[in-house]
Coordinates of C-alpha atoms in Angstrom, one line a residue:
M1 CA 121.1 104.4 97.4
L2 CA 123.0 104.6 94.4
R3 CA 121.4 102.7 91.1
I4 CA 124.3 100.9 89.2
F5 CA 123.3 97.6 86.8
R6 CA 119.6 98.1 87.9
H7 CA 120.9 97.5 91.1
Y8 CA 120.4 99.2 94.0
L9 CA 123.9 99.6 96.4
S10 CA 124.1 101.5 99.8
A11 CA 127.0 103.7 100.6
A12 CA 127.3 101.3 103.4
A13 CA 127.8 98.8 100.9
L14 CA 129.9 101.1 98.6
G15 CA 132.2 101.9 101.2
L16 CA 133.2 99.0 101.9
F17 CA 132.7 97.7 98.3
V18 CA 136.0 100.5 98.1
L19 CA 138.1 99.6 101.1
E20 CA 137.9 96.1 100.4
S21 CA 139.2 96.1 96.5
S22 CA 141.9 98.6 98.1
V23 CA 142.9 96.7 101.1
I24 CA 143.3 93.0 98.9
V25 CA 145.1 95.0 96.0
L26 CA 147.8 96.2 98.8
A27 CA 147.9 92.7 100.5
F28 CA 149.1 92.1 96.9
Y29 CA 151.6 94.1 96.0
A30 CA 152.8 94.0 99.6
A31 CA 153.2 90.8 99.1
A32 CA 155.0 91.0 96.0
N33 CA 158.1 93.5 97.1
V34 CA 157.9 91.4 100.0
F35 CA 158.6 87.9 98.3
A36 CA 160.8 89.4 95.1
P37 CA 164.0 89.6 97.2
F38 CA 163.6 85.8 98.0
H39 CA 162.6 85.0 93.9
A40 CA 165.8 87.7 92.6
I41 CA 168.4 85.2 95.4
L42 CA 166.6 82.1 93.8
N43 CA 166.2 82.9 90.2
G44 CA 167.9 86.0 88.7
P45 CA 166.6 88.8 88.4
V46 CA 163.2 89.9 88.5
E47 CA 160.6 92.1 86.4
P48 CA 159.6 95.1 87.7
I49 CA 156.5 94.8 89.7
E50 CA 154.5 97.5 88.5
R51 CA 154.0 95.6 85.9
Y52 CA 151.6 93.0 87.2
L53 CA 149.5 96.1 88.7
A54 CA 147.0 95.9 86.1
V55 CA 146.2 92.3 86.8
M56 CA 146.4 92.8 91.2
L57 CA 143.2 95.6 90.4
I58 CA 141.3 93.4 88.2
T59 CA 141.5 90.6 91.5
G60 CA 140.9 93.0 94.0
I61 CA 137.7 94.1 92.0
V62 CA 136.7 90.5 90.8
S63 CA 137.3 89.7 94.4
S64 CA 135.0 91.7 96.0
V65 CA 132.6 91.4 93.3
L66 CA 131.9 87.9 94.1
M67 CA 131.7 88.4 97.7
Y68 CA 128.6 90.9 97.0
S69 CA 126.7 89.0 94.6
F70 CA 127.6 86.1 97.7
G71 CA 126.1 88.5 99.8
L72 CA 128.7 89.0 102.6
Y73 CA 128.3 92.9 102.4
D74 CA 124.6 92.3 104.0

Protein backbone atom coordinates (compact mmCIF):
# COMPACT_ATOMS: atom_id res chain seq x y z
CA MET A 1 0.00 0.00 0.00
CA LEU A 2 1.20 3.44 -0.96
CA ARG A 3 0.11 6.46 1.05
CA ILE A 4 -0.60 9.66 -0.90
CA PHE A 5 -2.14 12.67 0.85
CA ARG A 6 -3.46 10.53 3.75
CA HIS A 7 -5.09 8.09 1.30
CA TYR A 8 -3.91 4.54 0.79
CA LEU A 9 -3.47 3.33 -2.77
CA SER A 10 -2.83 -0.29 -3.68
CA ALA A 11 -0.21 -1.30 -6.22
CA ALA A 12 -2.92 -2.62 -8.55
CA ALA A 13 -4.85 0.66 -8.45
CA LEU A 14 -1.65 2.62 -9.04
CA GLY A 15 -0.82 0.40 -12.02
CA LEU A 16 -4.30 0.92 -13.47
CA PHE A 17 -4.00 4.65 -12.88
CA VAL A 18 -0.70 4.89 -14.75
CA LEU A 19 -1.84 2.58 -17.56
CA GLU A 20 -5.13 4.36 -18.09
CA SER A 21 -3.51 7.81 -18.02
CA SER A 22 -1.03 6.61 -20.65
CA VAL A 23 -3.78 5.18 -22.85
CA ILE A 24 -5.76 8.44 -22.68
CA VAL A 25 -2.72 10.55 -23.58
CA LEU A 26 -1.77 8.22 -26.44
CA ALA A 27 -5.34 8.28 -27.76
CA PHE A 28 -5.31 12.09 -27.85
CA TYR A 29 -1.90 12.10 -29.52
CA ALA A 30 -2.97 9.53 -32.13
CA ALA A 31 -6.20 11.40 -32.85
CA ALA A 32 -4.28 14.64 -33.28
CA ASN A 33 -1.88 12.96 -35.72
CA VAL A 34 -4.72 11.40 -37.69
CA PHE A 35 -6.81 14.57 -38.02
CA ALA A 36 -4.00 17.12 -38.49
CA PRO A 37 -3.63 16.48 -42.26
CA PHE A 38 -7.37 16.99 -42.80
CA HIS A 39 -7.27 20.21 -40.82
CA ALA A 40 -4.27 21.38 -42.88
CA ILE A 41 -6.14 20.71 -46.12
CA LEU A 42 -9.20 22.66 -45.03
CA ASN A 43 -7.72 25.48 -42.95
CA GLY A 44 -4.09 25.88 -43.90
CA PRO A 45 -0.96 25.21 -41.84
CA VAL A 46 -1.23 23.39 -38.54
CA GLU A 47 0.69 24.13 -35.34
CA PRO A 48 2.99 21.35 -34.08
CA ILE A 49 1.12 18.70 -32.11
CA GLU A 50 3.85 18.60 -29.47
CA ARG A 51 2.79 22.09 -28.43
CA TYR A 52 -0.36 20.57 -26.95
CA LEU A 53 1.37 17.69 -25.18
CA ALA A 54 1.05 19.39 -21.77
CA VAL A 55 -2.70 19.74 -22.26
CA MET A 56 -2.92 16.07 -23.23
CA LEU A 57 -0.96 15.02 -20.13
CA ILE A 58 -3.07 17.15 -17.80
CA THR A 59 -6.27 15.79 -19.35
CA GLY A 60 -5.10 12.20 -18.95
CA ILE A 61 -4.09 12.67 -15.33
CA VAL A 62 -7.22 14.62 -14.34
CA SER A 63 -9.53 12.08 -15.96
CA SER A 64 -7.75 9.22 -14.17
CA VAL A 65 -7.94 11.05 -10.85
CA LEU A 66 -11.67 11.57 -11.38
CA MET A 67 -12.18 7.91 -12.23
CA TYR A 68 -10.28 6.89 -9.10
CA SER A 69 -12.26 9.31 -6.93
CA PHE A 70 -15.53 7.90 -8.27
CA GLY A 71 -14.38 4.42 -7.25
CA LEU A 72 -13.99 2.91 -10.71
CA TYR A 73 -10.71 1.18 -9.75
CA ASP A 74 -12.30 -0.89 -6.97
